[in-house]
């Protein structure tokens, strides 16, 4: 298995960050031809999603998460910015991992699919993502 961790700067706002370019670079670097690519976010307040980006779905996801997990004072987990407790619930809805088949050196995604980092935690502006390739 080949594995490496990359660092992502997410800034001070909620983001859905497309990782397809980073995944493709990783697969080229490890000669990942056939197998599984696994992504893991070692954070308690971020997740990985597969969705279309750039056509509004990424903003729709963030809006839905704001509706489901409002940044208010209802949360028992209370350190950080107001409503930060919601960020600790996020990985139950957007898991911190995904596995994608790799065929012919490319992720076997649908036409409009992207692998994305989902981060609603504006208190943590730097994230790590572990990419692991298991040859088949």
XYZ file of N, CA, C and O in Angstrom:
544
model
N 0.846 -1.178 0.000
C 0.000 0.000 0.000
C 0.889 1.238 0.000
O 1.888 1.291 0.704
N 0.504 2.214 -0.778
C 1.171 3.523 -0.789
C 0.252 4.505 -0.072
O -0.959 4.501 -0.294
N 0.847 5.355 0.766
C 0.031 6.295 1.518
C 0.816 7.578 1.739
O 2.031 7.542 1.984
N 0.121 8.697 1.618
C 0.758 9.979 1.935
C -0.309 10.955 2.398
O -1.494 10.806 2.095
N 0.140 11.932 3.136
C -0.770 12.942 3.663
C -0.492 14.255 2.959
O 0.668 14.635 2.768
N -1.559 14.937 2.550
C -1.427 16.252 1.947
C -2.083 17.272 2.866
O -2.949 16.933 3.664
N -1.640 18.502 2.752
C -2.192 19.578 3.570
C -3.045 20.480 2.688
O -2.655 20.815 1.573
N -4.200 20.831 3.198
C -5.125 21.713 2.482
C -5.375 22.953 3.332
O -5.647 22.826 4.521
N -5.319 24.111 2.731
C -5.685 25.349 3.417
C -7.130 25.664 3.042
O -7.426 25.909 1.884
N -8.007 25.606 4.032
C -9.428 25.824 3.770
C -9.883 27.240 4.102
O -10.991 27.627 3.739
N -9.072 27.999 4.795
C -9.422 29.381 5.088
C -10.414 29.524 6.220
O -10.644 28.604 6.992
N -11.031 30.696 6.284
C -11.903 31.027 7.411
C -13.379 31.024 7.032
O -14.183 31.736 7.606
N -13.740 30.212 6.028
C -15.150 30.071 5.664
C -15.445 28.604 5.363
O -14.529 27.819 5.112
N -16.711 28.242 5.382
C -17.113 26.869 5.071
C -16.755 26.568 3.618
O -16.935 27.418 2.741
N -16.249 25.346 3.372
C -15.838 25.013 2.009
C -16.190 23.579 1.637
O -16.262 22.697 2.494
N -16.406 23.405 0.343
C -16.409 22.101 -0.306
C -15.266 22.208 -1.305
O -15.355 22.963 -2.276
N -14.172 21.499 -1.040
C -12.947 21.632 -1.843
C -12.737 20.388 -2.694
O -12.590 19.290 -2.172
N -12.762 20.554 -4.000
C -12.563 19.464 -4.951
C -11.126 18.936 -4.808
O -10.167 19.707 -4.839
N -11.008 17.615 -4.654
C -9.705 16.977 -4.470
C -9.283 16.133 -5.672
O -8.259 15.444 -5.611
N -10.036 16.168 -6.774
C -9.722 15.313 -7.912
C -8.310 15.537 -8.453
O -7.612 14.588 -8.804
N -7.867 16.787 -8.532
C -6.529 17.075 -9.043
C -5.464 16.475 -8.138
O -4.511 15.842 -8.615
N -5.622 16.635 -6.828
C -4.660 16.075 -5.880
C -4.656 14.551 -5.940
O -3.604 13.921 -5.846
N -5.844 13.948 -6.101
C -5.939 12.489 -6.192
C -5.235 11.976 -7.445
O -4.491 10.985 -7.397
N -5.460 12.640 -8.575
C -4.823 12.233 -9.835
C -3.304 12.347 -9.727
O -2.570 11.451 -10.185
N -2.814 13.416 -9.126
C -1.360 13.595 -8.939
C -0.798 12.477 -8.067
O 0.260 11.910 -8.361
N -1.492 12.157 -6.984
C -1.059 11.077 -6.099
C -0.999 9.758 -6.855
O -0.015 9.016 -6.760
N -2.039 9.444 -7.615
C -2.075 8.176 -8.362
C -0.941 8.092 -9.379
O -0.319 7.034 -9.540
N -0.628 9.206 -10.057
C 0.514 9.212 -10.982
C 1.817 8.952 -10.237
O 2.669 8.204 -10.693
N 1.954 9.560 -9.065
C 3.184 9.435 -8.288
C 3.452 8.041 -7.750
O 4.599 7.673 -7.513
N 2.396 7.266 -7.549
C 2.571 5.903 -7.017
C 2.325 4.849 -8.100
O 2.232 3.665 -7.798
N 2.221 5.299 -9.352
C 1.918 4.395 -10.469
C 0.666 3.577 -10.172
O 0.638 2.366 -10.387
N -0.348 4.260 -9.675
C -1.601 3.607 -9.309
C -2.439 3.309 -10.527
O -3.154 4.177 -11.019
N -2.360 2.088 -11.031
C -3.057 1.712 -12.257
C -4.416 1.064 -11.977
O -5.436 1.507 -12.481
N -4.430 -0.002 -11.177
C -5.661 -0.720 -10.861
C -5.695 -0.968 -9.357
O -4.717 -1.463 -8.795
N -6.794 -0.634 -8.703
C -6.909 -0.870 -7.268
C -7.939 0.034 -6.629
O -8.931 0.406 -7.254
N -7.668 0.396 -5.379
C -8.566 1.271 -4.621
C -7.804 2.473 -4.087
O -6.710 2.322 -3.526
N -8.402 3.633 -4.235
C -7.894 4.848 -3.613
C -8.782 5.133 -2.418
O -10.012 5.223 -2.550
N -8.173 5.262 -1.256
C -8.917 5.559 -0.033
C -8.472 6.926 0.467
O -7.271 7.216 0.507
N -9.424 7.759 0.821
C -9.135 9.066 1.410
C -9.651 9.075 2.834
O -10.755 8.576 3.109
N -8.873 9.666 3.715
C -9.202 9.732 5.138
C -8.839 11.114 5.650
O -7.746 11.628 5.379
N -9.763 11.739 6.369
C -9.518 13.043 6.987
C -9.367 12.816 8.491
O -10.346 12.485 9.157
N -8.154 12.971 9.035
C -7.947 12.732 10.466
C -8.335 13.939 11.325
O -7.517 14.495 12.059
N -9.566 14.359 11.177
C -10.083 15.505 11.923
C -11.473 15.167 12.457
O -12.235 14.471 11.798
N -11.816 15.712 13.598
C -13.134 15.469 14.200
C -14.209 16.388 13.643
O -15.368 16.279 14.024
N -13.831 17.284 12.721
C -14.786 18.286 12.255
C -14.755 18.482 10.745
O -15.029 19.578 10.255
N -14.433 17.449 9.982
C -14.433 17.549 8.518
C -14.837 16.203 7.934
O -14.812 15.186 8.625
N -15.201 16.199 6.667
C -15.605 14.965 6.016
C -15.212 14.944 4.554
O -14.683 15.919 4.020
N -15.487 13.810 3.917
C -15.222 13.622 2.486
C -16.547 13.262 1.821
O -17.281 12.393 2.301
N -16.852 13.927 0.723
C -18.082 13.653 -0.027
C -17.749 13.464 -1.501
O -16.742 13.980 -1.996
N -18.605 12.725 -2.179
C -18.517 12.597 -3.626
C -19.753 13.281 -4.193
O -20.882 12.891 -3.884
N -19.534 14.344 -4.972
C -20.651 15.089 -5.535
C -20.183 15.926 -6.710
O -18.976 16.063 -6.943
N -21.131 16.471 -7.429
C -20.833 17.394 -8.512
C -20.448 18.743 -7.898
O -21.063 19.189 -6.935
N -19.449 19.383 -8.483
C -19.058 20.713 -8.007
C -19.139 21.706 -9.168
O -19.146 21.330 -10.329
N -19.206 22.975 -8.815
C -19.178 24.021 -9.819
C -20.517 24.367 -10.438
O -20.645 25.371 -11.126
N -21.546 23.540 -10.213
C -22.867 23.821 -10.790
C -23.876 24.161 -9.696
O -25.075 24.145 -9.932
N -23.376 24.434 -8.491
C -24.257 24.807 -7.391
C -24.435 23.746 -6.333
O -24.880 24.052 -5.228
N -24.103 22.489 -6.636
C -24.303 21.418 -5.649
C -23.437 21.603 -4.422
O -23.850 21.270 -3.307
N -22.230 22.133 -4.610
C -21.349 22.352 -3.464
C -21.959 23.394 -2.521
O -21.989 23.196 -1.306
N -22.487 24.481 -3.063
C -23.150 25.486 -2.226
C -24.451 24.941 -1.633
O -24.803 25.273 -0.506
N -25.156 24.113 -2.409
C -26.373 23.488 -1.882
C -26.062 22.586 -0.691
O -26.810 22.551 0.289
N -24.950 21.855 -0.772
C -24.548 20.999 0.352
C -24.268 21.849 1.589
O -24.752 21.535 2.682
N -23.517 22.925 1.434
C -23.223 23.782 2.592
C -24.502 24.405 3.157
O -24.664 24.482 4.377
N -25.425 24.817 2.292
C -26.692 25.391 2.762
C -27.498 24.340 3.520
O -28.095 24.633 4.564
N -27.508 23.114 3.024
C -28.234 22.034 3.696
C -27.621 21.735 5.053
O -28.339 21.541 6.047
N -26.300 21.720 5.110
C -25.626 21.481 6.394
C -25.912 22.607 7.379
O -26.090 22.364 8.571
N -25.990 23.853 6.895
C -26.359 24.967 7.783
C -27.774 24.791 8.312
O -28.057 25.117 9.466
N -28.697 24.280 7.467
C -30.073 24.033 7.913
C -30.127 22.898 8.933
O -30.836 22.993 9.938
N -29.394 21.814 8.659
C -29.404 20.652 9.555
C -28.625 20.885 10.835
O -28.988 20.378 11.900
N -27.534 21.638 10.720
C -26.612 21.857 11.840
C -26.385 23.360 12.025
O -25.337 23.898 11.682
N -27.360 24.066 12.571
C -27.215 25.518 12.722
C -26.072 25.892 13.675
O -25.819 25.195 14.652
N -25.430 26.988 13.359
C -24.339 27.490 14.207
C -24.932 28.366 15.307
O -24.812 29.583 15.295
N -25.582 27.727 16.267
C -26.180 28.467 17.370
C -25.734 27.854 18.694
O -24.785 27.070 18.734
N -26.416 28.191 19.782
C -25.950 27.773 21.106
C -26.603 26.481 21.610
O -26.535 26.176 22.786
N -27.202 25.689 20.733
C -27.859 24.445 21.164
C -26.877 23.319 21.491
O -27.245 22.346 22.104
N -25.642 23.431 21.061
C -24.683 22.330 21.135
C -24.016 22.246 22.502
O -23.610 23.246 23.074
N -23.878 21.050 23.018
C -23.224 20.836 24.310
C -21.712 21.017 24.198
O -21.054 21.414 25.146
N -21.171 20.690 23.044
C -19.741 20.889 22.778
C -19.549 22.375 22.486
O -19.980 22.866 21.455
N -18.911 23.114 23.399
C -18.979 24.573 23.338
C -17.656 25.328 23.225
O -17.643 26.533 23.404
N -16.555 24.678 22.934
C -15.345 25.497 22.768
C -15.328 26.079 21.350
O -16.088 25.694 20.489
N -14.452 27.030 21.102
C -14.334 27.595 19.761
C -15.378 28.660 19.482
O -15.981 29.220 20.386
N -15.577 28.924 18.207
C -16.518 29.964 17.803
C -17.955 29.539 18.118
O -18.229 28.355 18.321
N -18.884 30.498 18.164
C -20.281 30.159 18.465
C -20.823 29.098 17.500
O -20.649 29.214 16.281
N -21.449 28.072 18.044
C -22.015 27.010 17.236
C -21.034 25.952 16.770
O -21.380 25.061 16.002
N -19.794 26.031 17.253
C -18.749 25.091 16.808
C -19.098 23.639 17.109
O -18.632 22.739 16.407
N -19.955 23.397 18.075
C -20.359 22.026 18.383
C -20.952 21.313 17.180
O -20.813 20.099 17.019
N -21.586 22.042 16.283
C -22.159 21.447 15.072
C -21.093 20.810 14.204
O -21.335 19.801 13.542
N -19.888 21.420 14.197
C -18.805 20.893 13.370
C -18.401 19.494 13.811
O -17.945 18.684 13.000
N -18.580 19.203 15.109
C -18.229 17.889 15.638
C -19.303 16.834 15.311
O -19.044 15.643 15.436
N -20.474 17.273 14.867
C -21.528 16.354 14.444
C -21.413 16.073 12.935
O -21.858 15.032 12.457
N -20.797 16.972 12.210
C -20.677 16.847 10.753
C -20.199 15.474 10.276
O -20.805 14.904 9.358
N -19.140 14.866 10.862
C -18.674 13.583 10.339
C -19.676 12.435 10.449
O -19.515 11.413 9.778
N -20.721 12.599 11.248
C -21.773 11.580 11.282
C -22.648 11.665 10.032
O -23.280 10.682 9.650
N -22.683 12.828 9.385
C -23.477 13.031 8.171
C -22.626 12.990 6.906
O -23.077 12.527 5.859
N -21.435 13.538 6.985
C -20.462 13.515 5.888
C -19.242 12.792 6.444
O -18.440 13.383 7.158
N -19.114 11.498 6.155
C -18.071 10.693 6.805
C -16.656 11.180 6.478
O -16.447 11.807 5.439
N -15.711 10.871 7.340
C -14.336 11.329 7.130
C -13.538 10.436 6.181
O -12.312 10.465 6.181
N -14.222 9.652 5.356
C -13.518 8.718 4.474
C -14.335 8.403 3.235
O -15.565 8.579 3.216
N -13.641 7.933 2.197
C -14.275 7.400 1.004
C -13.257 6.504 0.302
O -12.054 6.744 0.388
N -13.741 5.460 -0.354
C -12.910 4.607 -1.192
C -13.446 4.667 -2.613
O -14.657 4.576 -2.826
N -12.527 4.812 -3.569
C -12.901 4.943 -4.969
C -12.112 3.925 -5.789
O -10.883 3.856 -5.654
N -12.775 3.152 -6.653
C -12.037 2.243 -7.529
C -11.132 3.033 -8.484
O -11.504 4.124 -8.935
N -9.984 2.469 -8.777
C -9.058 3.053 -9.746
C -8.912 2.059 -10.888
O -8.564 0.896 -10.669
N -9.186 2.516 -12.095
C -9.102 1.679 -13.292
C -8.289 2.419 -14.347
O -8.584 3.585 -14.648
N -7.269 1.781 -14.857
C -6.448 2.420 -15.884
C -5.782 3.693 -15.414
O -5.566 4.615 -16.190
N -5.459 3.770 -14.128
C -4.761 4.921 -13.574
C -5.639 6.097 -13.195
O -5.139 7.122 -12.743
N -6.964 5.965 -13.374
C -7.877 7.063 -13.047
C -8.966 6.591 -12.094
O -9.367 5.425 -12.132
N -9.457 7.523 -11.302
C -10.581 7.199 -10.431
C -11.801 6.882 -11.295
O -12.071 7.598 -12.268
N -12.506 5.824 -10.957
C -13.686 5.403 -11.718
C -14.914 6.157 -11.212
O -15.845 5.577 -10.652
N -14.904 7.461 -11.427
C -16.012 8.324 -11.015
C -16.962 8.528 -12.178
O -16.590 8.376 -13.349
N -18.194 8.914 -11.850
C -19.146 9.282 -12.883
C -18.750 10.601 -13.523
O -17.881 11.328 -13.027
N -19.414 10.934 -14.613
C -19.062 12.101 -15.422
C -18.914 13.381 -14.609
O -17.972 14.139 -14.792
N -19.818 13.633 -13.704
C -19.808 14.902 -12.976
C -19.333 14.769 -11.534
O -19.403 15.733 -10.772
N -18.862 13.606 -11.137
C -18.494 13.392 -9.736
C -17.092 13.898 -9.417
O -16.164 13.744 -10.215
N -16.973 14.458 -8.237
C -15.688 14.862 -7.674
C -15.605 14.368 -6.239
O -16.618 14.308 -5.539
N -14.399 14.050 -5.817
C -14.140 13.729 -4.418
C -13.792 15.050 -3.743
O -12.918 15.782 -4.221
N -14.492 15.375 -2.653
C -14.360 16.701 -2.051
C -14.145 16.637 -0.544
O -14.751 15.808 0.140
N -13.341 17.551 -0.055
C -13.221 17.799 1.376
C -14.359 18.740 1.761
O -14.579 19.763 1.103
N -15.097 18.387 2.800
C -16.184 19.230 3.308
C -15.760 19.719 4.687
O -15.515 18.910 5.589
N -15.647 21.041 4.828
C -15.150 21.617 6.076
C -16.028 22.800 6.465
O -16.048 23.810 5.780
N -16.761 22.651 7.562
C -17.590 23.745 8.076
C -16.943 24.444 9.269
O -17.488 25.401 9.793
N -15.775 23.967 9.688
C -15.101 24.489 10.875
C -14.197 25.655 10.492
O -13.091 25.452 10.009
N -14.655 26.843 10.729
C -13.861 28.029 10.382
C -12.764 28.317 11.397
O -11.938 29.198 11.175
N -12.738 27.582 12.511
C -11.684 27.762 13.514
C -10.378 27.078 13.104
O -9.324 27.416 13.607
N -10.457 26.081 12.217
C -9.281 25.326 11.803
C -9.074 25.560 10.312
O -9.787 24.998 9.491
N -8.088 26.369 9.963
C -7.915 26.788 8.571
C -6.973 25.892 7.766
O -6.776 26.119 6.580
N -6.414 24.887 8.407
C -5.516 23.946 7.718
C -6.005 22.535 8.002
O -6.267 22.180 9.151
N -6.129 21.737 6.943
C -6.595 20.356 7.070
C -5.599 19.408 6.433
O -4.865 19.785 5.519
N -5.601 18.190 6.929
C -4.788 17.131 6.343
C -5.730 16.098 5.738
O -6.787 15.809 6.296
N -5.320 15.550 4.618
C -6.065 14.474 3.973
C -5.064 13.370 3.663
O -4.029 13.629 3.044
N -5.345 12.157 4.122
C -4.483 11.009 3.833
C -5.037 10.280 2.622
O -6.201 9.918 2.584
N -4.177 10.111 1.612
C -4.514 9.347 0.425
C -3.747 8.040 0.486
O -2.526 8.044 0.708
N -4.446 6.921 0.298
C -3.811 5.597 0.324
C -4.265 4.824 -0.899
O -5.455 4.803 -1.216
N -3.307 4.209 -1.575
C -3.622 3.400 -2.746
C -3.261 1.948 -2.472
O -2.129 1.645 -2.090
N -4.235 1.088 -2.665
C -4.052 -0.344 -2.511
C -4.192 -0.964 -3.899
O -5.272 -0.931 -4.496
N -3.082 -1.476 -4.420
C -3.090 -2.070 -5.755
C -3.930 -3.329 -5.783
O -3.959 -4.087 -4.810
N -4.619 -3.551 -6.909
C -5.487 -4.706 -7.040
C -4.883 -5.801 -7.887
O -3.835 -5.758 -8.405
